[in-house]
Amino acid sequence: MTHRVLIVDDEPNIVISLEYLLKKEGFAVHVATDGEAALAMAAELRPDLVLLDVMMPKKSGFEVCEALRANPDLPALKIIMLTAKGRDTEITKGLALGANAYVTKPFSTKDLVAQIKTLLA
Amino acid sequence: MLQGWVVVLASFLYLGVLFGIAWYADRRADQGRSLIANPVVYALSLGVYCTTWTFYGSVGRAAANGIGFLPIYLGPTLLFALAGFILYRMIRVAKANRITSIADFVASRYGKSQLLGGLVTVIAVVGVIPYIALQLKAVSNSFTILSNYPEIVMPAAAGAVPLFQDSALYVAMILAAFTILFGTRHLDATERHEGMVAAIAVESIVKLVAFLAVGAFVVWGLHGGVADIFARAAEVPEVARRLTRADTSASYGSWGTLVFLSLFAALLLPRQFQIAVVENVDVKHLNRAVWMFPLYLFLINLFVLPVALAGLLHFPAGTVDADTFVLTLPMAHQQEGLALFVFIGGLSAATGMVIVETIALSTMVCNDLVMPLLLRLRWLGLAEKADLSGLLLEIRRWAIAIILGLGYLYFRVAGEAYALVSIGLISFAAVAQFAPVVIGGLFWKGGTRDGALAGLAAGFVLWAYTLLLPSFAKSGWLPEGFIAHGLFGIELLRPQHLFGLSGLDEITHCLVWSLLANLGAYIGVSLLRVPNAREARQASLFVGGTDLAGHTAWGGSAGVADLLPLAARFLGRERAEEAFLRHARSRGLKSVDELPGDARLANFAENLLAGAIGSASARAMVASVVSEEPLGLDEVMNILDEASQVRAYSRELEQKSQELTRATADLRQANERLRELDRMKDDFISTVTHELRTPLTSIRAFSEMLHEDPKTDLEQRTKFLGIIVSETVRLSRLINQILDMAKLESGRAEWTVSAIDVDEVIREAADSLTALYAEKRVALDLDGLHPGLTVMADRDRLMQVMVNLLSNALKFVPTDTGRVKVGAEGTASEVRVSVTDNGPGIHAADHEVIFDKFRQGSGGTDVLTDKPQGTGLGLPISRQIIEYFNGRLWVESAPGAGACFLFTLPRQASDNDAKQTQGGSQ
Amino acid sequence: MIRTRLVAQRLAFLFLLGCFFFNYPLLSIFNQGGSLFGMPPLYAWLMGSWLFLIALLALVIERKHG
């Protein structure tokens, strides 16, 4: 069974790299480039996991995370937050808002894939 | 018909009526409709000064030495002339400090010393006992004489009558019971007894009317008027002697002594203090008493000398005690009714004195002597008891009984040796010992507890030695030799000729020594040290301002409109308004505006201010708005002196506190700024980190993927490598710009300034971007340029600004339809360059934000994400450069209407000047 | 009323006046035989000046302020 992963990031080159990486690992990959699109797509596609950038236009990753956790239709959804800002307070905030993991950019592709697989196992 | 039982019945009836009056007055007081809140009642109650001493004794005194009885009444008259300076002050101080007795007054004045209160109590009790004995003697004698009617029989010597046949004992017991009923029925925190005061006022009327009745009877009933009595007296050499005084200095000296002794007594006797100060309902009542009380004294003395002369003329010498003439003259002429009335008048005088005196003393004994001792005995556990009122009443009842018992004892011991007046004078001399500490305490701030103790003790010891002990000796209870040869036979220590002082009567002699020692010790010991904080605080409460009128009320008027702002100046508006409102409520008014502009309001304002700025300054301040008589020069000088000290001090304080406030504000601001800078730095670093990590993320991801999977197909590989390269370029540019920004901000940038043709620089910048514009198919319109505009600037930096603005515009205009227009024009003083695009425009709120580091405002993308073309540092750097050359860079735009970036630079004076080069000026 | 400084000072003046009236040397002037208004001079003086002083006290204190 194929896991659906939703990538949410506004940085095109990062999106390209993640998309390529995860497709190669056999996931069904979808992309949203801002927070609002991400919520709409999550509701529609019901992904198993969301890779969520924090710094995005329209809605920040934190807000998206909160909204996703408030959606009762997505009880099993896993959320990995990605951020280029590595401050402790933000990590704490992300985890408090219900993220399953927090990954700092730049990340190791191997580690990221491993983390995704662990969460979806 | 004047059998003993008739007299006893009449006495009890009279006492019953008095009691009824007291009961009624107490009830009225409880209902809040005081009977005694009346200046006339106050003046009459002061008549308690006139005891049986006056009623019977004055005549006796007059019969012995003529006009010599009078100084005792002239003194109080003079005291009341000084009321504004002494009594008024004492009443106000007592009310303000809730003082309940003279012992309390003295103790409170010198730092609330219990020891001092106890000493005053002891002196008062010991000193006043002869005086109480005097009343017992007078009442019992008058009863004995009256009950022997129609015969006129002088009573036997006091000590000669068996104890249980002695009417004085029964009088003492009845008076004790009566006083206990009067004064200790319930406790009142203020120690005020309205019922008692009402009864005393009535008694004053009774004894005055009785005496005037006797006087009228003697003068007009028995003789043909006053002139007739004097004329007949002048004919009898033995009697005529009383019409003049010995014309010696000792005679005038003792006269003067008595005037001032009685002045103090009228103030300091416990009962006078009780009635005049403690029982005073309203300090204003004093005004009426100032003349009414002296008038009362005048009236009650009007017939004293005529009656005395008539008695001397009527009774053969030595047959009848002159102290009883008031009673025996009517009896001798068979005026039974009048005689009974006189007896009742005498009873009034005695009961009034005994009641008030023993109540006052019992209060002192209880509050200042017994309770402090009991509370010290820890094992009694009194300090923990919640309700001690029962115990207090019990102590007072016992105190009353014991004091009357002691009075009776003194009467038995020493009563016969002296005439009534002489006994009374012993007491007067005792309470005169309070004068230095009380009067001094009202006017001198330097008095200390130790000084007061020393003065009182010295005065008291000398009084006892020169006056009290001799009275025992004369009665045979001490060896006669004590008087004649002094203590241990030492001549210098003869009590009535101490250290050989002679030529004075015993009272004057006693006062000279005791007051000398008292005053000397009081002042001398006080001056040994500076008053401690507690004494100083009490001193300022009692002495008040430097001006004597400081405690008198305000005669002028000022309204709320004047006083409230005044108070608000010192207390703050809120507190002042609150206090005024409370004052208004206490007067039954609803709001501050209803307050009348009367003296009471001025007083209130003064008191309010006194708490904040000191009483003298407060008065000066209130005086500035209250229209009153101008202050005396002295007073103004005093106020100015103190006020200027206070002001200087407060100015200093104010200055200091202002400096402190300023420093605090500066510090807070600096701290705020520091925190702000810290936060900005934090944000900046966080943002820079983000900006650096974003390209790094792509670079790492693609590099790892290529590294992991060497079999990636060529097309993918090329694409990924292209991304890596462009992200690397972006990263490099970003790093350069950050470094550039840092250099500009820190002022370490290098500038090469020269005269530059703006047109040329713009075209060059446009040329460098032609490829990018072509790629996005955006039109770049350079038609608005005018050649020949010269500015002084760094050519490369200016180029950097233009490239920034042009690439910025390109970034936001739409592909194909995008259009960017550059204009340059010159005014007399400056060159103005504009870069206009047809992009989405910028919200007014973002017009400044976009010049902040890492912020891009347009197109609704108000967050920090970066497009490959920008770093968010272009505009801030451009602005720094333009401002360095004294120009301005800003944006004019509205959403949907494109944006126009403009900058100005000062125009070079002559566009054709030779190139000037100022290298590396910074 | 004692409410103003001026009144207090007037009263104090009466105090001094009284001290003068009721003491040596004035007393010695009247301390002699004979009669004044049918009374011994000393008695007449003391009672008269006393009443006079009381009247002045009343006058000073009860007079309404202008």
CSV table of N, CA and C in Angstrom, one decimal, chain B residues 277-346:
chain,number,residue,atom,x,y,z
B,277,VAL,N,-11.5,70.9,80.1
B,277,VAL,CA,-10.9,70.3,79.0
B,277,VAL,C,-11.6,69.0,78.5
B,278,VAL,N,-11.6,68.1,79.4
B,278,VAL,CA,-12.1,66.7,79.0
B,278,VAL,C,-13.6,66.8,78.7
B,279,GLU,N,-14.4,67.4,79.5
B,279,GLU,CA,-15.9,67.4,79.3
B,279,GLU,C,-16.3,68.5,78.3
B,280,ASN,N,-15.4,69.3,77.8
B,280,ASN,CA,-15.8,70.3,76.9
B,280,ASN,C,-16.4,69.7,75.6
B,281,VAL,N,-17.6,70.1,75.3
B,281,VAL,CA,-18.2,69.5,74.1
B,281,VAL,C,-17.7,70.2,72.8
B,282,ASP,N,-17.6,71.5,72.9
B,282,ASP,CA,-17.2,72.2,71.7
B,282,ASP,C,-16.3,73.3,72.1
B,283,VAL,N,-15.2,73.4,71.5
B,283,VAL,CA,-14.2,74.4,71.9
B,283,VAL,C,-14.7,75.8,71.9
B,284,LYS,N,-15.8,76.0,71.1
B,284,LYS,CA,-16.3,77.4,70.9
B,284,LYS,C,-17.0,77.8,72.2
B,285,HIS,N,-17.4,76.8,73.0
B,285,HIS,CA,-18.1,77.2,74.3
B,285,HIS,C,-17.2,78.0,75.2
B,286,LEU,N,-15.9,77.8,75.0
B,286,LEU,CA,-15.0,78.6,75.8
B,286,LEU,C,-15.2,80.1,75.7
B,287,ASN,N,-15.6,80.5,74.5
B,287,ASN,CA,-15.8,82.0,74.3
B,287,ASN,C,-16.7,82.6,75.3
B,288,ARG,N,-17.9,81.9,75.5
B,288,ARG,CA,-18.8,82.5,76.5
B,288,ARG,C,-18.2,82.4,77.9
B,289,ALA,N,-17.5,81.3,78.2
B,289,ALA,CA,-17.0,81.1,79.5
B,289,ALA,C,-16.0,82.2,79.9
B,290,VAL,N,-15.3,82.7,78.9
B,290,VAL,CA,-14.3,83.7,79.1
B,290,VAL,C,-14.8,84.8,80.0
B,291,TRP,N,-16.0,85.2,79.8
B,291,TRP,CA,-16.5,86.3,80.7
B,291,TRP,C,-17.5,85.8,81.7
B,292,MET,N,-18.2,84.7,81.3
B,292,MET,CA,-19.3,84.3,82.2
B,292,MET,C,-18.8,83.6,83.4
B,293,PHE,N,-17.7,82.9,83.3
B,293,PHE,CA,-17.2,82.2,84.5
B,293,PHE,C,-16.6,83.3,85.5
B,294,PRO,N,-15.8,84.2,85.0
B,294,PRO,CA,-15.4,85.3,86.0
B,294,PRO,C,-16.6,86.0,86.6
B,295,LEU,N,-17.6,86.2,85.8
B,295,LEU,CA,-18.8,86.9,86.3
B,295,LEU,C,-19.4,86.1,87.4
B,296,TYR,N,-19.5,84.7,87.2
B,296,TYR,CA,-20.0,83.9,88.3
B,296,TYR,C,-19.2,84.0,89.5
B,297,LEU,N,-17.8,84.0,89.4
B,297,LEU,CA,-17.0,84.2,90.5
B,297,LEU,C,-17.2,85.5,91.2
B,298,PHE,N,-17.4,86.5,90.4
B,298,PHE,CA,-17.7,87.9,91.0
B,298,PHE,C,-18.9,87.9,91.8
B,299,LEU,N,-20.0,87.3,91.3
B,299,LEU,CA,-21.3,87.3,92.0
B,299,LEU,C,-21.2,86.5,93.3
B,300,ILE,N,-20.5,85.3,93.2
B,300,ILE,CA,-20.5,84.5,94.4
B,300,ILE,C,-19.7,85.2,95.5
B,301,ASN,N,-18.8,86.1,95.2
B,301,ASN,CA,-18.0,86.8,96.1
B,301,ASN,C,-18.5,88.2,96.5
B,302,LEU,N,-19.6,88.5,95.9
B,302,LEU,CA,-20.1,89.9,96.1
B,302,LEU,C,-20.4,90.2,97.6
B,303,PHE,N,-21.0,89.3,98.3
B,303,PHE,CA,-21.4,89.5,99.7
B,303,PHE,C,-20.4,89.0,100.7
B,304,VAL,N,-19.3,88.4,100.3
B,304,VAL,CA,-18.4,87.7,101.2
B,304,VAL,C,-18.0,88.7,102.3
B,305,LEU,N,-17.4,89.8,102.0
B,305,LEU,CA,-16.9,90.7,103.0
B,305,LEU,C,-18.0,91.3,103.9
B,306,PRO,N,-19.1,91.7,103.2
B,306,PRO,CA,-20.2,92.2,104.1
B,306,PRO,C,-20.7,91.2,105.1
B,307,VAL,N,-20.8,89.9,104.6
B,307,VAL,CA,-21.3,88.9,105.5
B,307,VAL,C,-20.3,88.6,106.6
B,308,ALA,N,-19.0,88.6,106.3
B,308,ALA,CA,-18.0,88.4,107.3
B,308,ALA,C,-18.0,89.5,108.3
B,309,LEU,N,-18.1,90.7,107.9
B,309,LEU,CA,-18.1,91.9,108.8
B,309,LEU,C,-19.4,91.8,109.7
B,310,ALA,N,-20.5,91.4,109.0
B,310,ALA,CA,-21.7,91.3,109.8
B,310,ALA,C,-21.6,90.3,110.9
B,311,GLY,N,-21.0,89.2,110.5
B,311,GLY,CA,-20.8,88.1,111.5
B,311,GLY,C,-19.9,88.5,112.7
B,312,LEU,N,-18.8,89.2,112.3
B,312,LEU,CA,-17.9,89.7,113.3
B,312,LEU,C,-18.7,90.7,114.2
B,313,LEU,N,-19.5,91.5,113.6
B,313,LEU,CA,-20.3,92.5,114.4
B,313,LEU,C,-21.3,91.8,115.3
B,314,HIS,N,-21.9,90.7,114.8
B,314,HIS,CA,-23.0,90.1,115.5
B,314,HIS,C,-22.6,89.2,116.6
B,315,PHE,N,-21.6,88.3,116.3
B,315,PHE,CA,-21.2,87.3,117.3
B,315,PHE,C,-20.0,87.9,118.1
B,316,PRO,N,-20.1,87.7,119.4
B,316,PRO,CA,-18.9,88.1,120.2
B,316,PRO,C,-17.7,87.3,119.8
B,317,ALA,N,-16.6,88.0,119.8
B,317,ALA,CA,-15.4,87.4,119.3
B,317,ALA,C,-15.1,86.0,119.9
B,318,GLY,N,-14.8,85.0,119.1
B,318,GLY,CA,-14.4,83.7,119.6
B,318,GLY,C,-15.5,82.7,119.9
B,319,THR,N,-16.7,83.2,119.8
B,319,THR,CA,-17.8,82.3,120.1
B,319,THR,C,-18.2,81.4,118.9
B,320,VAL,N,-18.2,82.0,117.8
B,320,VAL,CA,-18.6,81.3,116.6
B,320,VAL,C,-17.5,81.3,115.5
B,321,ASP,N,-17.2,80.1,115.0
B,321,ASP,CA,-16.2,79.9,113.9
B,321,ASP,C,-16.7,80.7,112.7
B,322,ALA,N,-15.8,81.6,112.3
B,322,ALA,CA,-16.2,82.5,111.1
B,322,ALA,C,-16.5,81.7,109.9
B,323,ASP,N,-15.9,80.5,109.8
B,323,ASP,CA,-16.2,79.7,108.6
B,323,ASP,C,-17.7,79.3,108.5
B,324,THR,N,-18.4,79.5,109.6
B,324,THR,CA,-19.8,79.1,109.6
B,324,THR,C,-20.8,80.3,109.6
B,325,PHE,N,-20.3,81.5,109.5
B,325,PHE,CA,-21.2,82.7,109.5
B,325,PHE,C,-22.3,82.6,108.5
B,326,VAL,N,-22.0,82.0,107.3
B,326,VAL,CA,-23.1,81.9,106.3
B,326,VAL,C,-24.3,81.2,106.8
B,327,LEU,N,-24.0,80.2,107.7
B,327,LEU,CA,-25.1,79.4,108.2
B,327,LEU,C,-25.6,79.9,109.5
B,328,THR,N,-24.7,80.4,110.3
B,328,THR,CA,-25.1,80.8,111.7
B,328,THR,C,-25.8,82.1,111.7
B,329,LEU,N,-25.5,83.0,110.8
B,329,LEU,CA,-26.3,84.3,110.8
B,329,LEU,C,-27.8,84.1,110.5
B,330,PRO,N,-28.2,83.3,109.5
B,330,PRO,CA,-29.6,83.1,109.4
B,330,PRO,C,-30.2,82.4,110.6
B,331,MET,N,-29.4,81.4,111.1
B,331,MET,CA,-29.9,80.7,112.3
B,331,MET,C,-30.2,81.6,113.5
B,332,ALA,N,-29.2,82.5,113.7
B,332,ALA,CA,-29.3,83.4,114.8
B,332,ALA,C,-30.5,84.3,114.7
B,333,HIS,N,-31.0,84.5,113.5
B,333,HIS,CA,-32.2,85.3,113.3
B,333,HIS,C,-33.4,84.5,112.9
B,334,GLN,N,-33.4,83.2,113.3
B,334,GLN,CA,-34.5,82.3,113.2
B,334,GLN,C,-35.0,82.2,111.7
B,335,GLN,N,-34.1,82.2,110.8
B,335,GLN,CA,-34.5,82.0,109.4
B,335,GLN,C,-34.3,80.5,109.1
B,336,GLU,N,-35.2,79.7,109.5
B,336,GLU,CA,-35.0,78.2,109.3
B,336,GLU,C,-34.9,77.8,107.9
B,337,GLY,N,-35.8,78.4,107.1
B,337,GLY,CA,-35.8,78.0,105.6
B,337,GLY,C,-34.5,78.4,105.0
B,338,LEU,N,-34.1,79.6,105.3
B,338,LEU,CA,-32.9,80.1,104.6
B,338,LEU,C,-31.7,79.3,105.1
B,339,ALA,N,-31.7,79.0,106.4
B,339,ALA,CA,-30.6,78.2,106.9
B,339,ALA,C,-30.5,76.8,106.2
B,340,LEU,N,-31.7,76.2,106.0
B,340,LEU,CA,-31.7,74.9,105.3
B,340,LEU,C,-31.2,75.1,103.9
B,341,PHE,N,-31.7,76.1,103.2
B,341,PHE,CA,-31.3,76.4,101.9
B,341,PHE,C,-29.7,76.6,101.8
B,342,VAL,N,-29.2,77.3,102.8
B,342,VAL,CA,-27.7,77.5,102.8
B,342,VAL,C,-27.0,76.2,103.0
B,343,PHE,N,-27.6,75.3,103.9
B,343,PHE,CA,-27.0,74.0,104.0
B,343,PHE,C,-27.0,73.2,102.7
B,344,ILE,N,-28.1,73.3,102.0
B,344,ILE,CA,-28.2,72.7,100.7
B,344,ILE,C,-27.2,73.3,99.7
B,345,GLY,N,-27.0,74.6,99.8
B,345,GLY,CA,-26.0,75.3,98.9
B,345,GLY,C,-24.6,74.8,99.2
B,346,GLY,N,-24.3,74.6,100.5
B,346,GLY,CA,-23.0,74.1,100.9
B,346,GLY,C,-22.8,72.7,100.5
